[in-house]
Short mmCIF file of C-alpha atoms in Angstrom, two decimals:
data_model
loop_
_atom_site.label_atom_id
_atom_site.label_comp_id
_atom_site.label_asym_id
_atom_site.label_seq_id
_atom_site.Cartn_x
_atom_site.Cartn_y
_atom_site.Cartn_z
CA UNK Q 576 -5.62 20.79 -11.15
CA UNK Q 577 -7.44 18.94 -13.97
CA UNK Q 578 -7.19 14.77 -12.96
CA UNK Q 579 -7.34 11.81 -15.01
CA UNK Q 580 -8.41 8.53 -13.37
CA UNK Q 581 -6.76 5.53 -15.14
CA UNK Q 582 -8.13 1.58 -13.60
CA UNK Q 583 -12.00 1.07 -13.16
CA UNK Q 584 -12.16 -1.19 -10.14
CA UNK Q 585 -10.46 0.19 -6.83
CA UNK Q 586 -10.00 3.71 -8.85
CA UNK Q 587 -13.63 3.63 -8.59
CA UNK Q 588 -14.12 1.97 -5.28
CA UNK Q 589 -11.13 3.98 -3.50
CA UNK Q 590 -10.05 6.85 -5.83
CA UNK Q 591 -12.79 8.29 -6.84
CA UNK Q 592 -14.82 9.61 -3.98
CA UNK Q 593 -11.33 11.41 -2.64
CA UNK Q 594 -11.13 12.95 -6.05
CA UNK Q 595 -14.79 14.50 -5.41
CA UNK Q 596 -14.30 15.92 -2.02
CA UNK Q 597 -10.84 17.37 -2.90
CA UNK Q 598 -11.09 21.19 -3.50
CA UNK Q 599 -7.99 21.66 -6.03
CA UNK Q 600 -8.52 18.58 -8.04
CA UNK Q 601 -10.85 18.36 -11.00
CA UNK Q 602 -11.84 15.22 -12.50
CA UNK Q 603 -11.69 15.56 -16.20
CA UNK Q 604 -11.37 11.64 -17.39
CA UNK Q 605 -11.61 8.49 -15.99
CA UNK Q 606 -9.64 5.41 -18.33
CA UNK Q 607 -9.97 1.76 -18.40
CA UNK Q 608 -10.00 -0.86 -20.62
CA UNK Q 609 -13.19 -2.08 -19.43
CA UNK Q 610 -15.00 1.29 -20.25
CA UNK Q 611 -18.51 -0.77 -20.92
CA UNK Q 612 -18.60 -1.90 -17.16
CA UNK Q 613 -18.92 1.91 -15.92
CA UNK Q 614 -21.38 3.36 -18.94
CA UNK Q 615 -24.03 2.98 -16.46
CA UNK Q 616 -22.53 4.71 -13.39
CA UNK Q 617 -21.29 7.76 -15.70
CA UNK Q 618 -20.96 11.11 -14.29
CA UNK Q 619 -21.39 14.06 -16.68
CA UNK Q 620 -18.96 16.48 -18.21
CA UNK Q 621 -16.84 13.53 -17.53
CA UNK Q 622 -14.80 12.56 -20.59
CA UNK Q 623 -14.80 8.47 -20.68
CA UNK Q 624 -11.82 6.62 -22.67
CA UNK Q 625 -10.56 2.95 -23.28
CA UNK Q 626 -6.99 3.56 -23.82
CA UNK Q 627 -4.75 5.05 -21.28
CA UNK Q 628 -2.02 6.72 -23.97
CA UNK Q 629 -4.89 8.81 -25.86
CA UNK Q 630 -4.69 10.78 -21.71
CA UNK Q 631 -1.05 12.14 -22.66
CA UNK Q 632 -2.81 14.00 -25.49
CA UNK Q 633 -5.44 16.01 -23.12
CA UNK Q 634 -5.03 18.87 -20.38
CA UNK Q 635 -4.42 16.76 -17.61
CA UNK Q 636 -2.29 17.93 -14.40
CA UNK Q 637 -2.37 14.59 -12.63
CA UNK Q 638 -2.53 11.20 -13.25
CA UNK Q 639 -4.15 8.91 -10.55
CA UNK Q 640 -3.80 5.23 -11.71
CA UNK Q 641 -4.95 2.11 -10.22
CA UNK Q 642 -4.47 -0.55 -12.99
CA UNK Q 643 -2.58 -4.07 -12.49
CA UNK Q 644 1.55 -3.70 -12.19
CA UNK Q 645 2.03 -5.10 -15.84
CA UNK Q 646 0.21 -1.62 -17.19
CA UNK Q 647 0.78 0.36 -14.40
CA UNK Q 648 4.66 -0.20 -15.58
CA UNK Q 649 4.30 0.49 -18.63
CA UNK Q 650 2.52 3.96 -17.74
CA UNK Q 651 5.09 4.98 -15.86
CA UNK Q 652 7.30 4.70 -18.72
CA UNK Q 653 5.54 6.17 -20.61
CA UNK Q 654 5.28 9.30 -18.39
CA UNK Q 655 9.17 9.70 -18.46
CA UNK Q 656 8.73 11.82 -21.46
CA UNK Q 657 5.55 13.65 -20.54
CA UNK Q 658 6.78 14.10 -17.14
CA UNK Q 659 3.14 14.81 -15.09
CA UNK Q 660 2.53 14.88 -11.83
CA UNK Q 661 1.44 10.79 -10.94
CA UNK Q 662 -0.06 9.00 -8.17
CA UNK Q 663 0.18 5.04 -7.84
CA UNK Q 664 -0.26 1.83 -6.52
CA UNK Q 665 2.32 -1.16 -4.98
CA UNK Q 666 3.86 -2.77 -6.25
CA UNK Q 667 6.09 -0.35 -8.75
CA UNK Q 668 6.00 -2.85 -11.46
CA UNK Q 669 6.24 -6.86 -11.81
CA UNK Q 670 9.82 -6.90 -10.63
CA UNK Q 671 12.32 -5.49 -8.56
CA UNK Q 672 14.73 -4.64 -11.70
CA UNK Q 673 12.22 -2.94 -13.77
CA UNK Q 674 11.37 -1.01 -10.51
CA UNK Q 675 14.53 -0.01 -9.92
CA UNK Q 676 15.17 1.46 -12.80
CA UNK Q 677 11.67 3.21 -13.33
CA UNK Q 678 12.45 4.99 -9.90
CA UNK Q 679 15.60 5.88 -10.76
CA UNK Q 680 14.62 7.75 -13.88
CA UNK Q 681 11.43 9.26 -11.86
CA UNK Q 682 13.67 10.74 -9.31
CA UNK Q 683 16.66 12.04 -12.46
CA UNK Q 684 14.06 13.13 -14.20
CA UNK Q 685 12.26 15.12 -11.26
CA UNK Q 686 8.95 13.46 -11.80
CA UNK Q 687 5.99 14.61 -9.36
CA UNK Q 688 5.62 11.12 -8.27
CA UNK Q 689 3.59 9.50 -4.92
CA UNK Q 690 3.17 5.73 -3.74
CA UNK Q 691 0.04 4.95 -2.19
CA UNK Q 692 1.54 2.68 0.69
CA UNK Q 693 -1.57 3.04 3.14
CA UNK Q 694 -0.80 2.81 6.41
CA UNK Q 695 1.86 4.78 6.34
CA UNK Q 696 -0.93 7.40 6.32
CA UNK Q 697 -3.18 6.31 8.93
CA UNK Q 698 -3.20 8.21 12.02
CA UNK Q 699 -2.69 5.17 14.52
CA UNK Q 700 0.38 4.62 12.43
CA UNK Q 701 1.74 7.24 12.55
CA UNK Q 702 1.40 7.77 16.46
CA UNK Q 703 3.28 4.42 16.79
CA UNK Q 704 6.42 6.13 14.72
CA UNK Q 705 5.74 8.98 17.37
CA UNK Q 706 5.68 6.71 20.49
CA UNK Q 707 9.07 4.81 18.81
CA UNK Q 708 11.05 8.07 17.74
CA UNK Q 709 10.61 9.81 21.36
CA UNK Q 710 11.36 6.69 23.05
CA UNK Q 711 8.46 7.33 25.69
CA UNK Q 712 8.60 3.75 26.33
CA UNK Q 713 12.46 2.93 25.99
CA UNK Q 714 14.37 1.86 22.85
CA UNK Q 715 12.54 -0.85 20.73
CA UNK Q 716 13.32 -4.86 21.92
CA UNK Q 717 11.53 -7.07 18.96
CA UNK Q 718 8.40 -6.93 16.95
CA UNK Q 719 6.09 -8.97 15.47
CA UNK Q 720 3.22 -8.74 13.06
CA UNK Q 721 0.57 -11.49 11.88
CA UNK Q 722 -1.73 -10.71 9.12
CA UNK Q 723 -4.21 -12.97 7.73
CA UNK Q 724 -6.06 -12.30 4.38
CA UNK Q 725 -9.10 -13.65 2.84
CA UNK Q 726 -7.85 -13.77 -0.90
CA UNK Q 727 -11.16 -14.20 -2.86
CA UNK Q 728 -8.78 -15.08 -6.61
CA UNK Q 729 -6.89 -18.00 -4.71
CA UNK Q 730 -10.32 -19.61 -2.87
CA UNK Q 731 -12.16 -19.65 -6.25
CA UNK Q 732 -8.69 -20.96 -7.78
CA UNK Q 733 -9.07 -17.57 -10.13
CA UNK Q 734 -6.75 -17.33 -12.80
CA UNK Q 735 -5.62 -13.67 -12.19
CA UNK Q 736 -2.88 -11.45 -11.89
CA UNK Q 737 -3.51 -10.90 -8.12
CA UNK Q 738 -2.26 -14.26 -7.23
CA UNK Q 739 0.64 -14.63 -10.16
CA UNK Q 740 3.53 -13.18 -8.77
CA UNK Q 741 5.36 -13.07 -12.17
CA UNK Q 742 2.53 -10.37 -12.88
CA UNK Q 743 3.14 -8.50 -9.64
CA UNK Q 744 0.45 -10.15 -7.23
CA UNK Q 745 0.56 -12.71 -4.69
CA UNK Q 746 0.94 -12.42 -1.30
CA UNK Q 747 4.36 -10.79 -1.01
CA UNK Q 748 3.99 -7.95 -3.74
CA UNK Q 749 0.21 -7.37 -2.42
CA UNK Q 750 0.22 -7.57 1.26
CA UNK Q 751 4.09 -8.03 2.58
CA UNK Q 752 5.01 -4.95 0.76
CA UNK Q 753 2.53 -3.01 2.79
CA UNK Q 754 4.32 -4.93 5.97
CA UNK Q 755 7.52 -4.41 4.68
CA UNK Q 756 6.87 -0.53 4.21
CA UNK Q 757 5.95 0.46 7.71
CA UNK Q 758 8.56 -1.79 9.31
CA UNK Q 759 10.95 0.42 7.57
CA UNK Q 760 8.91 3.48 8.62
CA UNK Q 761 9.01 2.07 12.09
CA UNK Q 762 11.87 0.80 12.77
CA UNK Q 763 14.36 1.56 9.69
CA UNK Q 764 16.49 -0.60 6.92
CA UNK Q 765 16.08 -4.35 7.53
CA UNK Q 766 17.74 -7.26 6.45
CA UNK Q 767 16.09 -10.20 5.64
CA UNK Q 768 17.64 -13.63 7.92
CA UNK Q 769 15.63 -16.10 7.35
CA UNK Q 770 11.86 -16.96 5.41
CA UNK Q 771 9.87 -20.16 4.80
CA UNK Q 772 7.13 -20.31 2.60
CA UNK Q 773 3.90 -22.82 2.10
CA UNK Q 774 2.64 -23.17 -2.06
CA UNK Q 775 -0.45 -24.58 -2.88
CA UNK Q 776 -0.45 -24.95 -6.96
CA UNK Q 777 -3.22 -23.26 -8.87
CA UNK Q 778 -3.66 -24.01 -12.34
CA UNK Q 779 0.08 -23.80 -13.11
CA UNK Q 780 0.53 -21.03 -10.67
CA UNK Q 781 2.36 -22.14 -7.69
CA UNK Q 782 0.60 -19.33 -4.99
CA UNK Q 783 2.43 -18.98 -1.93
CA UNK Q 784 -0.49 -19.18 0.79
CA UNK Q 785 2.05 -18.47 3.73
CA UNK Q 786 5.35 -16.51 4.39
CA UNK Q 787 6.90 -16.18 7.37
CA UNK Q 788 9.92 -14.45 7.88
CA UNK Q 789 12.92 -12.84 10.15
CA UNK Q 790 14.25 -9.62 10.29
CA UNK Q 791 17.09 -7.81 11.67
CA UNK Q 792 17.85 -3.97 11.50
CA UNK Q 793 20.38 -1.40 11.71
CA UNK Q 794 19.45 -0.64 14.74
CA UNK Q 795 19.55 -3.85 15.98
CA UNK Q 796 16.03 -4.45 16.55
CA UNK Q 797 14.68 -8.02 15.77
CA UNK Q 798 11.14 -8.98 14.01
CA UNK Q 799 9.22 -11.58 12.73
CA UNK Q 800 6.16 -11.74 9.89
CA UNK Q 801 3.54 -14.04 9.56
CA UNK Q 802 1.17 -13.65 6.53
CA UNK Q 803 -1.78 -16.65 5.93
CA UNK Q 804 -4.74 -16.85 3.49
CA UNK Q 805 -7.85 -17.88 4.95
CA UNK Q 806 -11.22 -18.97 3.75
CA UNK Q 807 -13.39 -16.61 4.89
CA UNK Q 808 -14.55 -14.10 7.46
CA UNK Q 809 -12.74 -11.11 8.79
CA UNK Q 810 -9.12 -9.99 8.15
CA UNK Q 811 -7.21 -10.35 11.21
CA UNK Q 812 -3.97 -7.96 11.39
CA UNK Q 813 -2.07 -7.75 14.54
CA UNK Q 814 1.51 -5.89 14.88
CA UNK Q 815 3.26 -6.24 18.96
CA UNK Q 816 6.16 -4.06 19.85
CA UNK Q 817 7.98 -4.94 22.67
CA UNK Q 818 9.91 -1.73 24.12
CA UNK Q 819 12.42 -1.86 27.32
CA UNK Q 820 9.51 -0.13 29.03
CA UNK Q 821 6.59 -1.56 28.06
CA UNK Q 822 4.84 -2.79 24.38
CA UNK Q 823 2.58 -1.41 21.79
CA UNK Q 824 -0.25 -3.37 20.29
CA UNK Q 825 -1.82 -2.40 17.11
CA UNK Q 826 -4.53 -4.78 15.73
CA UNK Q 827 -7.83 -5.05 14.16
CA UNK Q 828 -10.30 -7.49 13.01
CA UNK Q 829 -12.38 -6.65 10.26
CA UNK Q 830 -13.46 -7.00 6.48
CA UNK Q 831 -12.01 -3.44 6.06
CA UNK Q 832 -8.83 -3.17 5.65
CA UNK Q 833 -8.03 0.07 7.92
CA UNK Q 834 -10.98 1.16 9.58
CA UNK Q 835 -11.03 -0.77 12.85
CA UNK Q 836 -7.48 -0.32 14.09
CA UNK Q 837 -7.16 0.05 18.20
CA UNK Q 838 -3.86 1.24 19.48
CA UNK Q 839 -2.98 -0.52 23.35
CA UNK Q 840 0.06 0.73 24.87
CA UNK Q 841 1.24 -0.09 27.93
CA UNK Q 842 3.98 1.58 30.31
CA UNK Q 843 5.84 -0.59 32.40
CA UNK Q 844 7.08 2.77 34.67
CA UNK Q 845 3.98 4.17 34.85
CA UNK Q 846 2.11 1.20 35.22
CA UNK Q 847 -0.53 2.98 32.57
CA UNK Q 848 -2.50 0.94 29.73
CA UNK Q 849 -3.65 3.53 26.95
CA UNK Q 850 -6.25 2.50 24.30
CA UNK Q 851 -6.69 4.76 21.08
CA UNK Q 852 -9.33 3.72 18.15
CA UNK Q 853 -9.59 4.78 14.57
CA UNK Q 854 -11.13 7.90 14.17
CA UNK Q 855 -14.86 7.47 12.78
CA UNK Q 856 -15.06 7.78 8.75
CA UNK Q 857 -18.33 8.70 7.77
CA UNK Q 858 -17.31 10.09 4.32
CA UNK Q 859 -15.64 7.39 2.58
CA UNK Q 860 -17.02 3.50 1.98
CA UNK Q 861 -14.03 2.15 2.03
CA UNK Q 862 -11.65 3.26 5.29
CA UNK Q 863 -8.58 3.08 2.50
CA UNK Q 864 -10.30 6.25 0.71
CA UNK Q 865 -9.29 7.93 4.37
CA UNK Q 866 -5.58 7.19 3.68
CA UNK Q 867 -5.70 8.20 0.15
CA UNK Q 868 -7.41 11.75 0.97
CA UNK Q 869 -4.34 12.30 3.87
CA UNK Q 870 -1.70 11.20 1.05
CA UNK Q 871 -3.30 13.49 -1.53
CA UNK Q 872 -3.36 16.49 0.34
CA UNK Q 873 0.18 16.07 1.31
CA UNK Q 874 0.88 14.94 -2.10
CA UNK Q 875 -0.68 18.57 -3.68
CA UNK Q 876 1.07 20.62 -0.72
CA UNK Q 877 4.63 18.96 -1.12
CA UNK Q 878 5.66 15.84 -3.07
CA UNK Q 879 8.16 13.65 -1.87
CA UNK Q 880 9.75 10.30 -3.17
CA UNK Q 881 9.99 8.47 0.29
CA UNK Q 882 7.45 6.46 -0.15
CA UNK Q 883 8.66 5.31 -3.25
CA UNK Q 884 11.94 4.50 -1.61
CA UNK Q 885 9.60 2.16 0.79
CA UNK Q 886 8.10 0.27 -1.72
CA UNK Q 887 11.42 -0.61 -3.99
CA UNK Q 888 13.41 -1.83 -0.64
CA UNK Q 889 10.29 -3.71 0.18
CA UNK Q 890 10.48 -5.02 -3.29
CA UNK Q 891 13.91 -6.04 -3.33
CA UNK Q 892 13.64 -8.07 -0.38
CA UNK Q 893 10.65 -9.88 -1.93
CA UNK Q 894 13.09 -10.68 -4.63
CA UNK Q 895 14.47 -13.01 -1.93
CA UNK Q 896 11.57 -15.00 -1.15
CA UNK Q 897 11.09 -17.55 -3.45
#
């Protein structure tokens, strides 16, 4: 399947060396609108172009784009009359209402269409849906996650879209998405109860530099969410579940975002502590490019629109937070 690569900065950093080891897919043109900053990385019989619409006019199979949410919005749209196969990033667009109704046309329309919500593709993530959904340790009590983020834009007090929410960054369309996402994964619809936010103004931009928030589900299961910004140093990212017979504890502490995950889980019946660790990456850079080669394959063997429905709940709670 012949590929087009649309963003230069994580398409290149993330995308691109899962494109290469991928057997079926064939990289045929990579598109930014900074072209110039990649003329000296270029790969040959590689076709290099500066505007993403000009792509709709080649042989292209799939579309892989990693741009900001303003174009990435507009891309989409734009692919409602082509109709090819696309792969993209969180969040859908700069709003809830726009997407809303992009999904809903992707899904009437029967678009090939997959979210890249990572860790609902990493394989310590998955074994906590497998620990909750066979109830090994009991039904789920509460959870709680705390995630803090070193958020280069807002220490240098960047102007950018990553930390304008009205353009689709910030810390709840970036990062509580993600959160957002696997709670649902984990423990199903939520309902948001109750949030408090701290701003810190930048340049006209009032960036919100800590949410924390309180969730109920369906199910009756109870969580809370902290997200921070800090200075410097390592991420830390730490989600407790505490079941009827025992807890889980998923965590890491590290400048990547998904390579250094450990898995704890304890069994109060038992009386048995269990550690798992990541599995070691030596292909990819960046442990993301890990996730995105396990969504891909899945992606080529059978698309699905779940995690799209993920993101645009996610999204609609963030319309909440002010």
């Amino acid at each position: 399947m012949n590929v087009a690569l649309i963003g230069s900065n994580f398409g290149l950093k993330g995308y691109l060396p899962v494109i290469k080891k991928i057997k079926n897919l064939k990289l045929k043109i990579i598109c930014s609108r900074n072209i110039n900053k990649i003329n000296n990385n270029k790969i040959n019989n590689l076709e290099y172009l500066s505007d993403w619409k000009s792509v709709f006019k080649k042989d292209i199979d799939i579309l892989i784009l990693a741009v900001p949410p303003k174009v990435q919005e507009e891309i989409l749209i734009y692919n409602l009359k082509y109709k090819k196969k696309i792969i993209f990033e969180k969040p859908i667009s700069t709003n809830y209402l726009k997407s809303n109704k992009i999904v809903k046309y992707i899904v009437k329309k029967k678009i090939n269409s997959e979210l890249n919500l990572t860790y609902l593709n990493h394989f310590l993530f998955k074994k906590v849906k497998k620990i909750i959904d066979d109830m090994s340790l009991g039904s789920v009590k509460n959870y709680s996650v705390a995630w803090s983020i070193v958020s280069h834009d807002f220490n240098k007090k960047k102007l950018s879209w990553k930390i304008d929410e009205r353009k689709g960054g910030g810390l709840k369309n970036i990062f509580l998405t993600h959160v957002l996402s696997y709670c649902e994964f984990f423990f199903g619809k939520m309902k948001l109860d109750s949030f408090q936010t701290e701003k810190k103004k930048i340049k006209g931009i009032n960036f919100k530099k800590k949410i924390f928030c309180k969730f109920s589900h369906f199910n009756s299961t109870e969580g809370k969410i902290l997200l921070s910004t800090k200075k410097k140093g390592a991420q830390y990212h730490k989600i407790e579940i505490k079941f009827q017979n025992g807890y889980i504890q998923l965590f890491t502490k590290s400048k990547d975002w998904t390579k250094d995950f450990i898995l704890k889980t304890y069994n109060k019946k038992t009386n048995k502590l269990k550690t798992y660790k990541t599995m070691k990456n030596k292909v990819f850079k960046d442990g993301r490019s890990y996730q995105i080669y396990n969504m891909i394959k899945n992606f080529i063997k059978k698309p699905k629109y779940q995690n799209l429905v993920y993101c645009l709940n996610a999204e609609k709670i963030n319309k909440k937070i002010v």
